[in-house]
Tab-separated table of C-alpha atoms in Angstrom:
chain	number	residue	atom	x	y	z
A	1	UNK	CA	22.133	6.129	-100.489
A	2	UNK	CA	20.517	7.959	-103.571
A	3	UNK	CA	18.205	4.664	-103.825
A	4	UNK	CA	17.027	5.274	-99.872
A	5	UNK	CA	16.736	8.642	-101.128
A	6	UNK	CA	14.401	8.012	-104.035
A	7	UNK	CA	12.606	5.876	-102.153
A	8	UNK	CA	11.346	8.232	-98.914
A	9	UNK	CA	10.507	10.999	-101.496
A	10	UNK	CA	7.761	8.412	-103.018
A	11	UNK	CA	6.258	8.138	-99.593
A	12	UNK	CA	6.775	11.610	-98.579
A	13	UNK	CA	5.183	11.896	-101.878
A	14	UNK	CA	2.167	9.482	-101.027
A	15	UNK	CA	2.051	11.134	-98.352
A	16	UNK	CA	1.782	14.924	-99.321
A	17	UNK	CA	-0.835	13.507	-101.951
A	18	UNK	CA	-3.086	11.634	-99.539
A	19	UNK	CA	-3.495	14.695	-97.456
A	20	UNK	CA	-4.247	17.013	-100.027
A	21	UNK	CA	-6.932	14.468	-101.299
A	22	UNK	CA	-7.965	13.417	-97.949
A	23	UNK	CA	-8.964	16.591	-96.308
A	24	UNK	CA	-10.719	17.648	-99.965
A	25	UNK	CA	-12.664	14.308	-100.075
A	26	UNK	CA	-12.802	12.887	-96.942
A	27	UNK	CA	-11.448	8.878	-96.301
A	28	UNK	CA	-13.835	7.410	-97.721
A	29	UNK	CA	-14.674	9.390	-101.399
A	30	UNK	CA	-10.619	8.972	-101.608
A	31	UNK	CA	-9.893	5.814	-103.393
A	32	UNK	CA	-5.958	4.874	-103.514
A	33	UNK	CA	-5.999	4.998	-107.108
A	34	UNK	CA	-6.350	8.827	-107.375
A	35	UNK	CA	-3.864	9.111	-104.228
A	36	UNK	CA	-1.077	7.310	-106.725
A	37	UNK	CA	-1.848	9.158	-109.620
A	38	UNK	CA	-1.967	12.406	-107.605
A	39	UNK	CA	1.860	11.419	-106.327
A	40	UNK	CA	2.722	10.511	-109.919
A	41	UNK	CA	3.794	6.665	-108.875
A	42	UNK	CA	1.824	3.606	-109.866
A	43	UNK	CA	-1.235	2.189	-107.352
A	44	UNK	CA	1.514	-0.714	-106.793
A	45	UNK	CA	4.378	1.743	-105.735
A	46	UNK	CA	1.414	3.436	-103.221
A	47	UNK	CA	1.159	-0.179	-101.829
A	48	UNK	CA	4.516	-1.292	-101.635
A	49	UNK	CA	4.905	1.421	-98.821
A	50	UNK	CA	1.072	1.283	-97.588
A	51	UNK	CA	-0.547	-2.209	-97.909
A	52	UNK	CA	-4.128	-1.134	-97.046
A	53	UNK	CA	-5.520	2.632	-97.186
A	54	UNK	CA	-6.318	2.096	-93.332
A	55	UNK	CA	-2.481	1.489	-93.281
A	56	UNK	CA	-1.740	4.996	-94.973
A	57	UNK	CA	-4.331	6.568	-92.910
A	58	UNK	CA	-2.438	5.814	-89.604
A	59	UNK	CA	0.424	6.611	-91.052
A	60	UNK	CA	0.288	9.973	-92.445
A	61	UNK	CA	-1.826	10.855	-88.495
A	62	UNK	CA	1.631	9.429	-87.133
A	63	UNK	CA	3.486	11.185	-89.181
A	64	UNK	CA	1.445	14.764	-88.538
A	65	UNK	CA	1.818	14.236	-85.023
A	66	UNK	CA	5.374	13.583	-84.867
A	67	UNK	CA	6.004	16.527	-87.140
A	68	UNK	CA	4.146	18.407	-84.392
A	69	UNK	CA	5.852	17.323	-81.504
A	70	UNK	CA	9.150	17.929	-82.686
A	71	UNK	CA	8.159	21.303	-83.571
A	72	UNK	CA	6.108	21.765	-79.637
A	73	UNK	CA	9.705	20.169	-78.066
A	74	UNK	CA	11.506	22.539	-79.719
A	75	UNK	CA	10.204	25.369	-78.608
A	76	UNK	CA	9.848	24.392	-75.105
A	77	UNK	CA	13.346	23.319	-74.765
A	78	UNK	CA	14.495	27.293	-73.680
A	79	UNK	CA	11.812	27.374	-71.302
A	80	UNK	CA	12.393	27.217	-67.315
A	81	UNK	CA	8.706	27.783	-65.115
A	82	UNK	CA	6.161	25.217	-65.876
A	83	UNK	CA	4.052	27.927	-66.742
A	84	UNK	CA	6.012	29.473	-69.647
A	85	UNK	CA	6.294	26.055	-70.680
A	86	UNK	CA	2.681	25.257	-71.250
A	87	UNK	CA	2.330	28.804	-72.827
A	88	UNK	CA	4.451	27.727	-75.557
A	89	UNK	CA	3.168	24.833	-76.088
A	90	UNK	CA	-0.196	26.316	-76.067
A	91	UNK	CA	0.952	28.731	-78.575
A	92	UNK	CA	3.443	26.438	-80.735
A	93	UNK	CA	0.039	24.394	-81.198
A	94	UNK	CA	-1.882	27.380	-81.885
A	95	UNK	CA	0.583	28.813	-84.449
A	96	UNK	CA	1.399	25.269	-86.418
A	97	UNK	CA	-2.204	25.216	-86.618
A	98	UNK	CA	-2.484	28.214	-88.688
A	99	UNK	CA	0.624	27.188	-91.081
A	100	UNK	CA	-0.549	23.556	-91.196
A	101	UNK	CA	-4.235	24.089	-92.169
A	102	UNK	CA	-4.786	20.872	-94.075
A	103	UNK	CA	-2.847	18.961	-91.383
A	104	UNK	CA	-5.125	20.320	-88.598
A	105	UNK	CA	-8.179	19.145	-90.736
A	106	UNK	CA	-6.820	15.725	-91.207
A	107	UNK	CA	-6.303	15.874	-87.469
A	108	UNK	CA	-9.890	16.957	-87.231
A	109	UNK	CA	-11.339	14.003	-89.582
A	110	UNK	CA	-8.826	11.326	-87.801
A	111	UNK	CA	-9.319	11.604	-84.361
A	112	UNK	CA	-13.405	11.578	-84.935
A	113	UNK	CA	-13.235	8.475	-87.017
A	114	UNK	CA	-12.738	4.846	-86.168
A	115	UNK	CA	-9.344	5.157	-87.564
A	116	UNK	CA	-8.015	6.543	-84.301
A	117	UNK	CA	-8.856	3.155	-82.929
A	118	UNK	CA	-6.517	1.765	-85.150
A	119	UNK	CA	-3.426	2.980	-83.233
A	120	UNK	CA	-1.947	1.209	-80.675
A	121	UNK	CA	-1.724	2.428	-77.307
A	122	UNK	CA	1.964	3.173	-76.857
A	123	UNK	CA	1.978	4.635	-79.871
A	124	UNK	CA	-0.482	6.876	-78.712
A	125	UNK	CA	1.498	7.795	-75.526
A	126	UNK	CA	4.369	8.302	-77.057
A	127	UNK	CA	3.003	11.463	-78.097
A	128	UNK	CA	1.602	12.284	-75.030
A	129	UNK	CA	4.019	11.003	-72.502
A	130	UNK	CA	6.154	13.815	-72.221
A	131	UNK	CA	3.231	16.734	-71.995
A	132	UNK	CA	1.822	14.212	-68.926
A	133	UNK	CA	4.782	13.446	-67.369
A	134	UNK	CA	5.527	18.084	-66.903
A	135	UNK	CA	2.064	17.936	-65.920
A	136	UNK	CA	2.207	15.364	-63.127
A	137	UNK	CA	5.586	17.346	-61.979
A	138	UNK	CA	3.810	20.453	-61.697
A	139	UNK	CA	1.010	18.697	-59.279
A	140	UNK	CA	3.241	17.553	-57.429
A	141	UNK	CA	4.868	20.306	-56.819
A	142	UNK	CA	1.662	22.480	-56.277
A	143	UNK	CA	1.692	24.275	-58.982
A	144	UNK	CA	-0.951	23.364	-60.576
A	145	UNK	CA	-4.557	21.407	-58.977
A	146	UNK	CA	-4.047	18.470	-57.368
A	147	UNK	CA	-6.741	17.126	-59.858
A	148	UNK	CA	-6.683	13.836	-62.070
A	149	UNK	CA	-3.928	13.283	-64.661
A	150	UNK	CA	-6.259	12.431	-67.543
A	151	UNK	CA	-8.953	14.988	-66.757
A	152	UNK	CA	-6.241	17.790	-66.570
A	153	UNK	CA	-4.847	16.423	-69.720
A	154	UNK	CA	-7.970	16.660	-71.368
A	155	UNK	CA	-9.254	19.882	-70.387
A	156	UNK	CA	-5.715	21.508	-71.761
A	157	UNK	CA	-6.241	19.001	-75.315
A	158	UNK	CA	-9.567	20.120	-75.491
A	159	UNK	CA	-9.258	23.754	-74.834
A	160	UNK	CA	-6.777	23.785	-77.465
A	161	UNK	CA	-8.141	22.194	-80.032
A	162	UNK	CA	-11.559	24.338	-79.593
A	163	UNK	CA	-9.400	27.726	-79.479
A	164	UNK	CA	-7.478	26.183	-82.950
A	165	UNK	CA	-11.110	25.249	-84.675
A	166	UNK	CA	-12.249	28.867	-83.361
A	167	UNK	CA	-9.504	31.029	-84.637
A	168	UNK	CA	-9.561	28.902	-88.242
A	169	UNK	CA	-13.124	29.818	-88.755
A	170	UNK	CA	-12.910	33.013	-87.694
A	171	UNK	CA	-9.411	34.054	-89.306
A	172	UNK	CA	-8.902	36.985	-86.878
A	173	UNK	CA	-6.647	39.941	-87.873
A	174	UNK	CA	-3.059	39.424	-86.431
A	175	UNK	CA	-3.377	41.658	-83.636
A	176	UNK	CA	-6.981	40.073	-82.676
A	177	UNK	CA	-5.557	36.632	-82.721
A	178	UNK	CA	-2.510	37.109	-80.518
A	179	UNK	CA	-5.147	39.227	-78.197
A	180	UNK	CA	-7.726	36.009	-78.235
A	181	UNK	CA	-4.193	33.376	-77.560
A	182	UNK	CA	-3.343	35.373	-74.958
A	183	UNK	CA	-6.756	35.660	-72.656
A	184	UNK	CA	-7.794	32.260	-73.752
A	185	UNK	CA	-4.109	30.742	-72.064
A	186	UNK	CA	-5.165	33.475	-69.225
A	187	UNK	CA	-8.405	31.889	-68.622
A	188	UNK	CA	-6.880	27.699	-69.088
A	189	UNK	CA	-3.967	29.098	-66.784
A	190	UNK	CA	-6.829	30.087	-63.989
A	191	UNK	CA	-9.094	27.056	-64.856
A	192	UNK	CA	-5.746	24.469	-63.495
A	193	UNK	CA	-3.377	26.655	-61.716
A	194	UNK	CA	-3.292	25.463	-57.764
């Protein structure tokens, strides 16, 4: 058990390192060498858990987002009216955002590379799955526009995203930034509400 132990704190170390060095320098000015010495472990310890840097790359995106979702499920799971429910979503992503800076840069890099490409399918709706599946629910039960799955999905992912890349930039006082979360969920709520 100590031995299992020992050996998820290298990756989580490998991990933890290849962020830090990753949203510094980018994927490509971050050779794995200078990920393993950042972790302390030897460039063959880095490979044992990550054969190829694309490998490692994926991973530590998989590993953001589940990190993320268990943190968004979380905080949904008191929630009743499909409306509260996106709220807190909407804000859970908005506040993880903030405490997760190099994570949400990462995020940034990843999903405009060709890395993103790199992830299967169902791997990539396994993330998304649930957040469809309360969406399609609340079409069909008129609560929200009887509009296209996907396009709905992406006007909520992208609205988000753009309101987390706005308020990291700007770095709003406290009282600012809850004012700004609140009337930008306002105006996505009127955008999609039926």
């Amino acid at each position: 058990m100590v031995e299992k132990c020992k050996v998820m704190d290298k990756k989580a170390k490998v991990l933890d390192a290849a962020l830090k060095l990753f949203v510094e320098f980018g994927f490509h000015n971050t050779p794995t060498s200078k990920i393993a010495k950042e972790a302390g472990i030897s460039s063959g310890t880095l490979f044992y858990f990550f054969p190829t840097k694309d490998e490692l790359v994926v991973a530590l995106y998989l590993d953001i987002k589940s990190k993320l979702g268990c943190e968004i499920t979380e905080s949904i799971s008191q929630e009743t009216s499909f409306k509260e429910i996106l709220k807190k979503y909407y804000t859970t992503t908005l506040d993880w955002a903030k405490e997760h800076r190099d994570e949400f840069k990462f995020m940034e890099q990843f999903n405009s590379s060709p890395y993103l490409k790199k992830i299967a399918e169902d791997e990539i709706q396994k993330y998304v799955k649930p957040l469809k599946e309360l969406l399609q629910n609340a079409i069909d039960e008129g609560v929200l526009k009887n509009m296209d799955l996907e396009i709905l999905f992406t006007l909520i992912s992208g609205h988000t995203f753009s309101i987390n890349q706005y308020l990291i930039i700007s770095e709003p006082q406290e009282s600012k930034r809850e004012q700004i979360i609140s009337e930008t969920f306002d105006l996505l709520w009127q955008m999609i509400s039926a």
